[in-house]
Amino acid sequence: MSALKSVKGTYDLLPKDKAVHRHVSETARSVAERFGFNEAVTPIFELSEVFSRTLGETSDVVTKEMFSFETKGGDKITLRPEGTAGICRSFISNGLQQEVPVKHFYYGPMFRYERPQKGRQRQFHQVGIELIGVETPQADVEVIAAGYQFLKELGFADDVTLELNSLGDKESRAAYREKLVAYFSQFEDQLSEDSKNRLKTNPLRILDSKDEGDKVLVKDAPVLGECLNEASQAFYTAVKEGLDLLGVPYVENPRLVRGLDYYCHTAFEFTTTTLGAQGTVLAGGRYDDLIKMMGGPQMPGVGWASGVERLALMMGEGSVDLPRPIVVIPVSGDQQVEAMKLAHQLRCEGYIIDQGYSGNMKKRLNRANKANACAAILMGEDELARGCVTVRDLESGEQSEVSLDDLVTSLAKFK
RNA sequence: GCGAUUGUAGCUCAGUUGGUUAGAGCACCGGUUUGUGGUACCGGUGGUCGGGGGUUCGAGUCCCCUCAAUCGCCCCA
């Protein structure tokens, strides 16, 4: 009880629950591949500057959520809090501008030092895709459509809402920021403490403040859309038209902003009301200046990340079954060796075979039940003498004798 | 980082205004059944009551600290 436990914000994923997580990540991989994104794996830690230089020095992720440490050689290392920075670093390191457009899918653990809650852990998992090297809205449409298809194949088409906004290009955003700061500054003393800080660090975030007082002020705040210049306007329209064309439903949310500095133009979020405060299930946007900020070439990109734990939570415990084995049971100790040999042969033929290690037949059948086995192969002295075994269908209870020569083919229905 | 709630067996929980040896269901192990599972009945293992300190003749129960989880804020997937 007071023995060892996993550290705060981490947890053990046992096979039953992992089956659900795996279904989520495999679905993502499958959809990504159909959209032309193949899996890349980057290290789960990077030099700290990979994140601090790109996420924005004032972002919460950098100021309070990074898991950082120093190596014996004095390198400052950070466990990755998100996936995009690593993919972009890898793009630069490997000279991938030669192979543009680059389309990567990733899956793996991320780390954020924050207060754990349901659907929010210190070590958690994300799947994501990044499309690098395409500056036209076609890329945004494809990326968002892939995200929608992923959620749809998990069965969440009706549980999520796609919220869409445009942050505009650099010029538009700077103009808006100025307008916004001017507006809120007149009411500075009426703003919540949090928003007073946000006014200095990230004024856009005031727009989605949950403080009631702030909400009143936000209602009359200037809207980003008004500040979009012609090019940004056209880009946004093209994205919307593309989504309409593909039948991807969305809701425009002019107050949707991003926490990380590197986003521009398209920002989107798939949200759900079923997870309490952790409503965002898949989110992303366009990051045209990120790679340049990191010291690489000017290279546009767009992508998203999605929280595996949150989606697994939505799926529900036990919503995905573990593979069902066929169990090999020697009727008495005399058939133990034969059973082991047969189990091995069938495994080599591609069957999922379980075998008990002790106990009489009753106990072994009992365990077969608990393992959710679909069939049992009973090996008794009598039938072995005839070169046969008994195959019992554990679903129906029907059983019949099968000659060892025909066994592999007659088991096919249990595969 | 801030605020609130919770913490008794592997799991879900009971445990009166502080009072002897802390209970139940499920799960697990064994038996009824020495070649046939999921049912039923019987029996058994398992707890320093999250941890530490304090008040008291006496603490699972009251107080303080600490750890963890849950909910909300910040922020985010």
GROMACS .gro file of C-alpha atoms (C1' of nucleotides) in nm:
model
  492
    1MET     CA    1   0.000   0.000   0.000
    2SER     CA    2   0.261   0.247   0.102
    3ALA     CA    3   0.501   0.064  -0.126
    4LEU     CA    4   0.626   0.201  -0.453
    5LYS     CA    5   0.389   0.386  -0.677
    6SER     CA    6   0.420   0.556  -1.012
    7VAL     CA    7   0.526   0.919  -0.985
    8LYS     CA    8   0.270   1.196  -0.983
    9GLY     CA    9   0.090   1.238  -1.309
   10THR     CA   10   0.208   0.907  -1.454
   11TYR     CA   11   0.029   0.575  -1.465
   12ASP     CA   12   0.060   0.216  -1.578
   13LEU     CA   13  -0.124   0.111  -1.888
   14LEU     CA   14  -0.218  -0.255  -1.848
   15PRO     CA   15  -0.309  -0.470  -2.151
   16LYS     CA   16  -0.685  -0.420  -2.126
   17ASP     CA   17  -0.659  -0.041  -2.131
   18LYS     CA   18  -0.368  -0.041  -2.369
   19ALA     CA   19  -0.592  -0.218  -2.620
   20VAL     CA   20  -0.809   0.094  -2.627
   21HIS     CA   21  -0.510   0.328  -2.661
   22ARG     CA   22  -0.374   0.111  -2.935
   23HIS     CA   23  -0.699   0.121  -3.125
   24VAL     CA   24  -0.681   0.499  -3.112
   25SER     CA   25  -0.320   0.521  -3.229
   26GLU     CA   26  -0.362   0.250  -3.496
   27THR     CA   27  -0.668   0.424  -3.634
   28ALA     CA   28  -0.469   0.746  -3.653
   29ARG     CA   29  -0.184   0.570  -3.830
   30SER     CA   30  -0.416   0.403  -4.075
   31VAL     CA   31  -0.594   0.726  -4.164
   32ALA     CA   32  -0.265   0.916  -4.185
   33GLU     CA   33  -0.121   0.661  -4.427
   34ARG     CA   34  -0.424   0.689  -4.653
   35PHE     CA   35  -0.365   1.063  -4.664
   36GLY     CA   36   0.001   1.005  -4.752
   37PHE     CA   37   0.155   1.065  -4.409
   38ASN     CA   38   0.404   0.802  -4.295
   39GLU     CA   39   0.540   0.752  -3.948
   40ALA     CA   40   0.855   0.924  -3.831
   41VAL     CA   41   1.002   0.892  -3.484
   42THR     CA   42   1.208   1.165  -3.326
   43PRO     CA   43   1.372   1.147  -2.981
   44ILE     CA   44   1.154   1.207  -2.678
   45PHE     CA   45   1.408   1.462  -2.557
   46GLU     CA   46   1.575   1.749  -2.736
   47LEU     CA   47   1.807   2.033  -2.649
   48SER     CA   48   1.595   2.274  -2.447
   49GLU     CA   49   1.633   2.552  -2.703
   50VAL     CA   50   1.440   2.345  -2.959
   51PHE     CA   51   1.132   2.419  -2.749
   52SER     CA   52   1.215   2.745  -2.574
   53ARG     CA   53   1.303   2.923  -2.898
   54THR     CA   54   0.995   2.806  -3.083
   55LEU     CA   55   0.704   2.784  -2.844
   56GLY     CA   56   0.749   3.143  -2.727
   57GLU     CA   57   0.948   3.247  -2.424
   58THR     CA   58   0.638   3.360  -2.242
   59SER     CA   59   0.416   3.064  -2.321
   60ASP     CA   60   0.305   2.856  -2.026
   61VAL     CA   61   0.455   2.548  -2.179
   62VAL     CA   62   0.798   2.705  -2.162
   63THR     CA   63   0.770   2.901  -1.839
   64LYS     CA   64   0.625   2.633  -1.615
   65GLU     CA   65   0.555   2.308  -1.790
   66MET     CA   66   0.887   2.181  -1.922
   67PHE     CA   67   1.055   1.874  -1.777
   68SER     CA   68   1.418   1.980  -1.804
   69PHE     CA   69   1.749   1.850  -1.678
   70GLU     CA   70   2.116   1.881  -1.747
   71THR     CA   71   2.335   1.601  -1.878
   72LYS     CA   72   2.670   1.511  -1.726
   73GLY     CA   73   2.826   1.690  -2.020
   74GLY     CA   74   2.635   2.009  -1.935
   75ASP     CA   75   2.380   1.996  -2.217
   76LYS     CA   76   2.040   2.139  -2.127
   77ILE     CA   77   1.780   1.881  -2.221
   78THR     CA   78   1.400   1.891  -2.218
   79LEU     CA   79   1.153   1.607  -2.242
   80ARG     CA   80   0.937   1.703  -2.536
   81PRO     CA   81   0.612   1.878  -2.439
   82GLU     CA   82   0.475   1.851  -2.792
   83GLY     CA   83   0.564   1.696  -3.124
   84THR     CA   84   0.587   1.970  -3.385
   85ALA     CA   85   0.915   2.124  -3.269
   86GLY     CA   86   1.094   1.790  -3.285
   87ILE     CA   87   0.962   1.712  -3.631
   88CYS     CA   88   1.077   2.053  -3.753
   89ARG     CA   89   1.418   2.015  -3.593
   90SER     CA   90   1.448   1.681  -3.766
   91PHE     CA   91   1.342   1.842  -4.093
   92ILE     CA   92   1.633   2.083  -4.060
   93SER     CA   93   1.885   1.829  -3.929
   94ASN     CA   94   1.818   1.588  -4.213
   95GLY     CA   95   1.807   1.847  -4.489
   96LEU     CA   96   1.457   1.747  -4.585
   97GLN     CA   97   1.395   2.064  -4.784
   98GLN     CA   98   1.525   1.847  -5.069
   99GLU     CA   99   1.219   1.626  -5.034
  100VAL     CA  100   0.945   1.877  -4.989
  101PRO     CA  101   0.655   1.831  -4.943
  102VAL     CA  102   0.726   1.626  -4.634
  103LYS     CA  103   0.433   1.446  -4.473
  104HIS     CA  104   0.500   1.285  -4.137
  105PHE     CA  105   0.283   1.103  -3.888
  106TYR     CA  106   0.400   1.055  -3.530
  107TYR     CA  107   0.289   0.880  -3.217
  108GLY     CA  108   0.455   0.884  -2.879
  109PRO     CA  109   0.479   1.013  -2.523
  110MET     CA  110   0.489   1.383  -2.438
  111PHE     CA  111   0.574   1.540  -2.103
  112ARG     CA  112   0.431   1.846  -1.931
  113TYR     CA  113   0.493   1.941  -1.573
  114GLU     CA  114   0.145   2.047  -1.471
  115ARG     CA  115  -0.126   1.962  -1.223
  116PRO     CA  116  -0.276   1.627  -1.324
  117GLN     CA  117  -0.648   1.587  -1.383
  118LYS     CA  118  -0.856   1.339  -1.569
  119GLY     CA  119  -0.743   1.345  -1.931
  120ARG     CA  120  -0.437   1.544  -1.834
  121GLN     CA  121  -0.123   1.364  -1.722
  122ARG     CA  122   0.241   1.459  -1.692
  123GLN     CA  123   0.333   1.183  -1.928
  124PHE     CA  124   0.072   1.143  -2.197
  125HIS     CA  125   0.058   1.041  -2.561
  126GLN     CA  126  -0.015   1.223  -2.879
  127VAL     CA  127  -0.062   1.127  -3.238
  128GLY     CA  128  -0.012   1.395  -3.496
  129ILE     CA  129   0.061   1.480  -3.857
  130GLU     CA  130   0.272   1.754  -4.010
  131LEU     CA  131   0.269   1.868  -4.370
  132ILE     CA  132   0.574   2.077  -4.447
  133GLY     CA  133   0.651   2.272  -4.761
  134VAL     CA  134   0.310   2.360  -4.903
  135GLU     CA  135   0.201   2.721  -4.878
  136THR     CA  136  -0.143   2.688  -5.037
  137PRO     CA  137  -0.467   2.636  -4.842
  138GLN     CA  138  -0.500   2.298  -5.006
  139ALA     CA  139  -0.258   2.171  -4.741
  140ASP     CA  140  -0.471   2.306  -4.455
  141VAL     CA  141  -0.780   2.143  -4.601
  142GLU     CA  142  -0.610   1.808  -4.641
  143VAL     CA  143  -0.469   1.816  -4.290
  144ILE     CA  144  -0.800   1.912  -4.129
  145ALA     CA  145  -0.987   1.653  -4.335
  146ALA     CA  146  -0.745   1.386  -4.212
  147GLY     CA  147  -0.814   1.489  -3.854
  148TYR     CA  148  -1.187   1.475  -3.910
  149GLN     CA  149  -1.165   1.137  -4.077
  150PHE     CA  150  -0.960   1.004  -3.786
  151LEU     CA  151  -1.220   1.114  -3.530
  152LYS     CA  152  -1.498   0.988  -3.754
  153GLU     CA  153  -1.344   0.642  -3.777
  154LEU     CA  154  -1.324   0.630  -3.399
  155GLY     CA  155  -1.697   0.689  -3.399
  156PHE     CA  156  -1.690   1.048  -3.274
  157ALA     CA  157  -1.826   1.231  -3.577
  158ASP     CA  158  -2.129   1.340  -3.374
  159ASP     CA  159  -1.945   1.405  -3.047
  160VAL     CA  160  -1.698   1.664  -3.167
  161THR     CA  161  -1.722   2.010  -3.313
  162LEU     CA  162  -1.460   2.156  -3.542
  163GLU     CA  163  -1.394   2.515  -3.448
  164LEU     CA  164  -1.214   2.720  -3.708
  165ASN     CA  165  -1.048   3.059  -3.718
  166SER     CA  166  -0.780   3.249  -3.902
  167LEU     CA  167  -0.502   3.424  -3.719
  168GLY     CA  168  -0.396   3.588  -4.043
  169ASP     CA  169  -0.045   3.652  -4.160
  170LYS     CA  170   0.217   3.836  -3.959
  171GLU     CA  171   0.100   4.179  -4.076
  172SER     CA  172  -0.265   4.115  -3.997
  173ARG     CA  173  -0.187   3.968  -3.659
  174ALA     CA  174   0.037   4.257  -3.558
  175ALA     CA  175  -0.233   4.503  -3.658
  176TYR     CA  176  -0.492   4.314  -3.459
  177ARG     CA  177  -0.275   4.279  -3.156
  178GLU     CA  178  -0.225   4.653  -3.149
  179LYS     CA  179  -0.597   4.718  -3.175
  180LEU     CA  180  -0.673   4.465  -2.907
  181VAL     CA  181  -0.420   4.598  -2.659
  182ALA     CA  182  -0.552   4.949  -2.718
  183TYR     CA  183  -0.905   4.830  -2.651
  184PHE     CA  184  -0.837   4.633  -2.334
  185SER     CA  185  -0.599   4.893  -2.196
  186GLN     CA  186  -0.890   5.134  -2.148
  187PHE     CA  187  -1.048   4.878  -1.917
  188GLU     CA  188  -0.734   4.748  -1.756
  189ASP     CA  189  -0.858   4.798  -1.400
  190GLN     CA  190  -1.173   4.598  -1.482
  191LEU     CA  191  -0.986   4.297  -1.615
  192SER     CA  192  -0.927   3.985  -1.405
  193GLU     CA  193  -0.581   3.934  -1.258
  194ASP     CA  194  -0.509   3.664  -1.514
  195SER     CA  195  -0.610   3.885  -1.800
  196LYS     CA  196  -0.402   4.177  -1.676
  197ASN     CA  197  -0.105   3.950  -1.718
  198ARG     CA  198  -0.227   3.826  -2.051
  199LEU     CA  199  -0.247   4.185  -2.171
  200LYS     CA  200   0.131   4.194  -2.149
  201THR     CA  201   0.220   3.838  -2.247
  202ASN     CA  202  -0.046   3.713  -2.486
  203PRO     CA  203  -0.337   3.956  -2.528
  204LEU     CA  204  -0.513   3.725  -2.776
  205ARG     CA  205  -0.577   3.483  -2.493
  206ILE     CA  206  -0.802   3.731  -2.315
  207LEU     CA  207  -1.056   3.646  -2.584
  208ASP     CA  208  -1.127   3.302  -2.441
  209SER     CA  209  -1.107   3.396  -2.074
  210LYS     CA  210  -1.361   3.219  -1.856
  211ASP     CA  211  -1.389   3.508  -1.615
  212GLU     CA  212  -1.742   3.654  -1.626
  213GLY     CA  213  -1.616   4.013  -1.600
  214ASP     CA  214  -1.375   3.958  -1.886
  215LYS     CA  215  -1.645   3.804  -2.100
  216VAL     CA  216  -1.846   4.126  -2.085
  217LEU     CA  217  -1.550   4.325  -2.212
  218VAL     CA  218  -1.464   4.063  -2.473
  219LYS     CA  219  -1.812   4.089  -2.622
  220ASP     CA  220  -1.736   4.432  -2.763
  221ALA     CA  221  -1.370   4.374  -2.837
  222PRO     CA  222  -1.250   4.414  -3.194
  223VAL     CA  223  -1.268   4.091  -3.394
  224LEU     CA  224  -0.968   3.943  -3.565
  225GLY     CA  225  -1.152   3.898  -3.892
  226GLU     CA  226  -1.179   4.275  -3.935
  227CYS     CA  227  -0.803   4.307  -3.933
  228LEU     CA  228  -0.723   4.039  -4.188
  229ASN     CA  229  -0.558   4.186  -4.493
  230GLU     CA  230  -0.666   4.083  -4.839
  231ALA     CA  231  -0.424   3.792  -4.872
  232SER     CA  232  -0.518   3.649  -4.532
  233GLN     CA  233  -0.885   3.694  -4.612
  234ALA     CA  234  -0.847   3.501  -4.938
  235PHE     CA  235  -0.651   3.225  -4.766
  236TYR     CA  236  -0.916   3.178  -4.501
  237THR     CA  237  -1.195   3.171  -4.757
  238ALA     CA  238  -1.011   2.906  -4.960
  239VAL     CA  239  -0.977   2.686  -4.651
  240LYS     CA  240  -1.348   2.713  -4.578
  241GLU     CA  241  -1.439   2.639  -4.938
  242GLY     CA  242  -1.216   2.335  -4.931
  243LEU     CA  243  -1.380   2.200  -4.618
  244ASP     CA  244  -1.723   2.259  -4.768
  245LEU     CA  245  -1.615   2.071  -5.078
  246LEU     CA  246  -1.507   1.768  -4.874
  247GLY     CA  247  -1.810   1.779  -4.649
  248VAL     CA  248  -1.616   1.853  -4.331
  249PRO     CA  249  -1.851   2.041  -4.095
  250TYR     CA  250  -1.712   2.334  -3.896
  251VAL     CA  251  -1.813   2.627  -3.684
  252GLU     CA  252  -1.632   2.956  -3.714
  253ASN     CA  253  -1.504   3.082  -3.381
  254PRO     CA  254  -1.346   3.427  -3.415
  255ARG     CA  255  -1.218   3.402  -3.055
  256LEU     CA  256  -1.023   3.083  -3.113
  257VAL     CA  257  -0.654   3.154  -3.058
  258ARG     CA  258  -0.347   2.944  -2.999
  259GLY     CA  259  -0.121   2.920  -2.698
  260LEU     CA  260   0.195   2.868  -2.894
  261ASP     CA  261   0.365   3.156  -3.072
  262TYR     CA  262   0.439   2.988  -3.398
  263TYR     CA  263   0.090   2.969  -3.544
  264CYS     CA  264  -0.047   3.184  -3.828
  265HIS     CA  265  -0.345   3.175  -4.063
  266THR     CA  266  -0.546   2.861  -3.996
  267ALA     CA  267  -0.618   2.764  -3.635
  268PHE     CA  268  -0.857   2.483  -3.554
  269GLU     CA  269  -0.971   2.268  -3.268
  270PHE     CA  270  -1.198   1.968  -3.242
  271THR     CA  271  -1.375   1.994  -2.907
  272THR     CA  272  -1.615   1.782  -2.708
  273THR     CA  273  -1.833   1.851  -2.409
  274THR     CA  274  -1.789   1.500  -2.268
  275LEU     CA  275  -1.451   1.549  -2.099
  276GLY     CA  276  -1.507   1.834  -1.854
  277ALA     CA  277  -1.239   2.099  -1.861
  278GLN     CA  278  -1.030   1.900  -2.105
  279GLY     CA  279  -1.256   1.960  -2.402
  280THR     CA  280  -0.998   1.980  -2.679
  281VAL     CA  281  -0.933   1.649  -2.842
  282LEU     CA  282  -0.741   1.741  -3.157
  283ALA     CA  283  -0.593   2.077  -3.241
  284GLY     CA  284  -0.352   2.239  -3.478
  285GLY     CA  285  -0.285   2.507  -3.728
  286ARG     CA  286  -0.042   2.659  -3.971
  287TYR     CA  287   0.314   2.753  -3.877
  288ASP     CA  288   0.483   2.921  -4.173
  289ASP     CA  289   0.768   3.081  -3.979
  290LEU     CA  290   0.852   2.807  -3.731
  291ILE     CA  291   1.127   2.636  -3.928
  292LYS     CA  292   1.293   2.967  -4.008
  293MET     CA  293   1.274   3.066  -3.640
  294MET     CA  294   1.463   2.747  -3.566
  295GLY     CA  295   1.741   2.840  -3.804
  296GLY     CA  296   1.620   2.650  -4.109
  297PRO     CA  297   1.498   2.774  -4.447
  298GLN     CA  298   1.173   2.969  -4.484
  299MET     CA  299   0.936   2.675  -4.501
  300PRO     CA  300   0.560   2.670  -4.446
  301GLY     CA  301   0.392   2.396  -4.249
  302VAL     CA  302   0.057   2.289  -4.115
  303GLY     CA  303  -0.037   2.007  -3.880
  304TRP     CA  304  -0.225   1.887  -3.576
  305ALA     CA  305  -0.181   1.683  -3.262
  306SER     CA  306  -0.435   1.478  -3.075
  307GLY     CA  307  -0.439   1.345  -2.720
  308VAL     CA  308  -0.457   0.967  -2.709
  309GLU     CA  309  -0.561   0.952  -2.341
  310ARG     CA  310  -0.851   1.186  -2.402
  311LEU     CA  311  -0.978   0.986  -2.697
  312ALA     CA  312  -0.933   0.660  -2.507
  313LEU     CA  313  -1.137   0.813  -2.226
  314MET     CA  314  -1.411   0.894  -2.473
  315MET     CA  315  -1.402   0.539  -2.610
  316GLY     CA  316  -1.455   0.400  -2.262
  317GLU     CA  317  -1.299   0.117  -2.067
  318GLY     CA  318  -1.323  -0.225  -2.225
  319SER     CA  319  -1.444  -0.083  -2.556
  320VAL     CA  320  -1.175  -0.275  -2.743
  321ASP     CA  321  -1.122  -0.649  -2.698
  322LEU     CA  322  -0.788  -0.818  -2.659
  323PRO     CA  323  -0.719  -1.085  -2.921
  324ARG     CA  324  -0.902  -1.412  -2.846
  325PRO     CA  325  -0.677  -1.715  -2.810
  326ILE     CA  326  -0.732  -2.083  -2.875
  327VAL     CA  327  -0.631  -2.280  -2.569
  328VAL     CA  328  -0.446  -2.610  -2.580
  329ILE     CA  329  -0.531  -2.837  -2.288
  330PRO     CA  330  -0.369  -3.170  -2.206
  331VAL     CA  331  -0.625  -3.388  -2.034
  332SER     CA  332  -0.365  -3.528  -1.797
  333GLY     CA  333   0.002  -3.472  -1.727
  334ASP     CA  334   0.090  -3.745  -1.977
  335GLN     CA  335  -0.007  -3.521  -2.271
  336GLN     CA  336   0.186  -3.217  -2.148
  337VAL     CA  337   0.473  -3.261  -2.393
  338GLU     CA  338   0.240  -3.323  -2.687
  339ALA     CA  339   0.044  -3.013  -2.592
  340MET     CA  340   0.350  -2.794  -2.583
  341LYS     CA  341   0.457  -2.921  -2.925
  342LEU     CA  342   0.113  -2.866  -3.077
  343ALA     CA  343   0.087  -2.517  -2.928
  344HIS     CA  344   0.417  -2.427  -3.088
  345GLN     CA  345   0.317  -2.566  -3.429
  346LEU     CA  346  -0.009  -2.376  -3.431
  347ARG     CA  347   0.163  -2.055  -3.324
  348CYS     CA  348   0.396  -2.094  -3.618
  349GLU     CA  349   0.089  -2.134  -3.840
  350GLY     CA  350  -0.034  -1.796  -3.722
  351TYR     CA  351  -0.284  -1.893  -3.456
  352ILE     CA  352  -0.309  -1.718  -3.122
  353ILE     CA  353  -0.247  -2.000  -2.878
  354ASP     CA  354  -0.258  -1.991  -2.502
  355GLN     CA  355  -0.171  -2.277  -2.277
  356GLY     CA  356  -0.211  -2.328  -1.907
  357TYR     CA  357   0.087  -2.424  -1.701
  358SER     CA  358  -0.078  -2.633  -1.433
  359GLY     CA  359  -0.408  -2.762  -1.305
  360ASN     CA  360  -0.661  -3.019  -1.416
  361MET     CA  361  -0.889  -2.980  -1.711
  362LYS     CA  362  -1.160  -2.801  -1.520
  363LYS     CA  363  -0.924  -2.535  -1.399
  364ARG     CA  364  -0.769  -2.495  -1.738
  365LEU     CA  365  -1.107  -2.453  -1.904
  366ASN     CA  366  -1.193  -2.203  -1.638
  367ARG     CA  367  -0.886  -2.002  -1.716
  368ALA     CA  368  -0.957  -2.033  -2.088
  369ASN     CA  369  -1.288  -1.867  -2.016
  370LYS     CA  370  -1.127  -1.581  -1.833
  371ALA     CA  371  -0.884  -1.533  -2.118
  372ASN     CA  372  -1.190  -1.500  -2.345
  373ALA     CA  373  -1.069  -1.795  -2.552
  374CYS     CA  374  -1.277  -1.884  -2.856
  375ALA     CA  375  -1.190  -2.253  -2.864
  376ALA     CA  376  -1.010  -2.525  -2.671
  377ILE     CA  377  -0.811  -2.814  -2.809
  378LEU     CA  378  -0.841  -3.106  -2.570
  379MET     CA  379  -0.567  -3.364  -2.593
  380GLY     CA  380  -0.658  -3.693  -2.425
  381GLU     CA  381  -0.499  -4.031  -2.430
  382ASP     CA  382  -0.788  -4.190  -2.622
  383GLU     CA  383  -0.802  -3.952  -2.915
  384LEU     CA  384  -0.425  -3.914  -2.936
  385ALA     CA  385  -0.404  -4.290  -2.979
  386ARG     CA  386  -0.622  -4.242  -3.289
  387GLY     CA  387  -0.410  -3.948  -3.408
  388CYS     CA  388  -0.683  -3.701  -3.314
  389VAL     CA  389  -0.764  -3.419  -3.073
  390THR     CA  390  -1.097  -3.279  -2.955
  391VAL     CA  391  -1.177  -2.926  -3.066
  392ARG     CA  392  -1.433  -2.752  -2.848
  393ASP     CA  393  -1.602  -2.431  -2.953
  394LEU     CA  394  -1.620  -2.236  -2.628
  395GLU     CA  395  -1.894  -2.014  -2.758
  396SER     CA  396  -2.145  -2.285  -2.849
  397GLY     CA  397  -2.010  -2.569  -2.640
  398GLU     CA  398  -2.004  -2.794  -2.945
  399GLN     CA  399  -1.706  -3.021  -2.983
  400SER     CA  400  -1.579  -3.276  -3.231
  401GLU     CA  401  -1.281  -3.495  -3.290
  402VAL     CA  402  -1.038  -3.376  -3.556
  403SER     CA  403  -0.742  -3.565  -3.692
  404LEU     CA  404  -0.408  -3.394  -3.631
  405ASP     CA  405  -0.350  -3.382  -4.008
  406ASP     CA  406  -0.662  -3.173  -4.065
  407LEU     CA  407  -0.628  -2.959  -3.755
  408VAL     CA  408  -0.470  -2.650  -3.910
  409THR     CA  409  -0.740  -2.619  -4.176
  410SER     CA  410  -1.028  -2.700  -3.945
  411LEU     CA  411  -0.920  -2.428  -3.700
  412ALA     CA  412  -0.938  -2.165  -3.972
  413LYS     CA  413  -1.280  -2.049  -3.854
  414PHE     CA  414  -1.127  -1.942  -3.522
  415LYS     CA  415  -0.855  -1.727  -3.674
  416G      C1'  416   0.128   2.751  -0.942
  417C      C1'  417  -0.395   2.864  -0.687
  418G      C1'  418  -0.883   2.689  -0.470
  419A      C1'  419  -1.219   2.280  -0.319
  420U      C1'  420  -1.334   1.760  -0.226
  421U      C1'  421  -1.170   1.271  -0.130
  422G      C1'  422  -0.821   0.864   0.053
  423U      C1'  423  -1.067   0.174   0.475
  424A      C1'  424  -0.871  -0.560   0.118
  425G      C1'  425  -0.666  -0.620  -0.597
  426C      C1'  426  -1.179  -0.343  -0.720
  427U      C1'  427  -1.661  -0.099  -0.537
  428C      C1'  428  -1.787   0.045  -0.071
  429A      C1'  429  -2.004  -0.007   0.484
  430G      C1'  430  -1.807   0.118   0.966
  431U      C1'  431  -2.339   0.478   1.464
  432U      C1'  432  -2.218   1.082   1.921
  433G      C1'  433  -1.420   0.850   1.941
  434G      C1'  434  -1.500   0.237   2.276
  435U      C1'  435  -1.274  -0.442   2.277
  436U      C1'  436  -1.040  -0.893   1.783
  437A      C1'  437  -1.215  -0.345   1.122
  438G      C1'  438  -1.681  -0.577   0.777
  439A      C1'  439  -1.962  -0.689   0.294
  440G      C1'  440  -1.997  -0.773  -0.234
  441C      C1'  441  -1.691  -0.870  -0.652
  442A      C1'  442  -1.211  -1.079  -0.768
  443C      C1'  443  -0.843  -1.454  -0.620
  444C      C1'  444  -0.724  -1.966  -0.411
  445G      C1'  445  -0.936  -2.443  -0.260
  446G      C1'  446  -1.358  -2.801  -0.219
  447U      C1'  447  -1.851  -3.029  -0.371
  448U      C1'  448  -1.696  -3.265  -0.930
  449U      C1'  449  -0.969  -3.770  -1.064
  450G      C1'  450  -1.183  -3.628  -1.917
  451U      C1'  451  -1.526  -3.088  -1.988
  452G      C1'  452  -1.574  -2.394  -1.875
  453G      C1'  453  -1.923  -1.971  -1.798
  454U      C1'  454  -2.416  -2.145  -1.291
  455A      C1'  455  -2.490  -2.290  -0.770
  456C      C1'  456  -2.339  -2.409  -0.270
  457C      C1'  457  -1.931  -2.446   0.110
  458G      C1'  458  -1.455  -2.293   0.290
  459G      C1'  459  -0.995  -1.996   0.269
  460U      C1'  460  -0.602  -1.608   0.165
  461G      C1'  461  -0.583  -1.094   0.182
  462G      C1'  462  -0.592  -0.451   0.560
  463U      C1'  463   0.028  -0.129   1.034
  464C      C1'  464  -0.775   0.209   0.775
  465G      C1'  465  -0.251   0.672   0.206
  466G      C1'  466   0.204   0.828   0.521
  467G      C1'  467   0.393   1.111   0.964
  468G      C1'  468   0.292   1.369   1.408
  469G      C1'  469  -0.064   1.532   1.790
  470U      C1'  470  -0.521   1.534   2.137
  471U      C1'  471  -0.729   1.126   2.447
  472C      C1'  472  -0.762   0.615   2.936
  473G      C1'  473  -0.880   0.482   2.417
  474A      C1'  474  -0.841   0.733   1.711
  475G      C1'  475  -1.055   0.427   1.088
  476U      C1'  476  -1.352   0.825   1.342
  477C      C1'  477  -1.105   1.472   1.615
  478C      C1'  478  -0.659   1.836   1.498
  479C      C1'  479  -0.194   1.957   1.219
  480C      C1'  480   0.156   1.835   0.834
  481U      C1'  481   0.257   1.549   0.404
  482C      C1'  482   0.160   1.244  -0.032
  483A      C1'  483  -0.182   1.105  -0.408
  484A      C1'  484  -0.634   1.118  -0.679
  485U      C1'  485  -1.071   1.387  -0.831
  486C      C1'  486  -1.312   1.872  -0.970
  487G      C1'  487  -1.237   2.383  -1.104
  488C      C1'  488  -0.874   2.801  -1.236
  489C      C1'  489  -0.424   2.898  -1.520
  490C      C1'  490  -0.295   2.652  -1.955
  491C      C1'  491  -0.343   2.274  -2.288
  492A      C1'  492  -0.397   1.733  -2.649
   0.00000   0.00000   0.00000
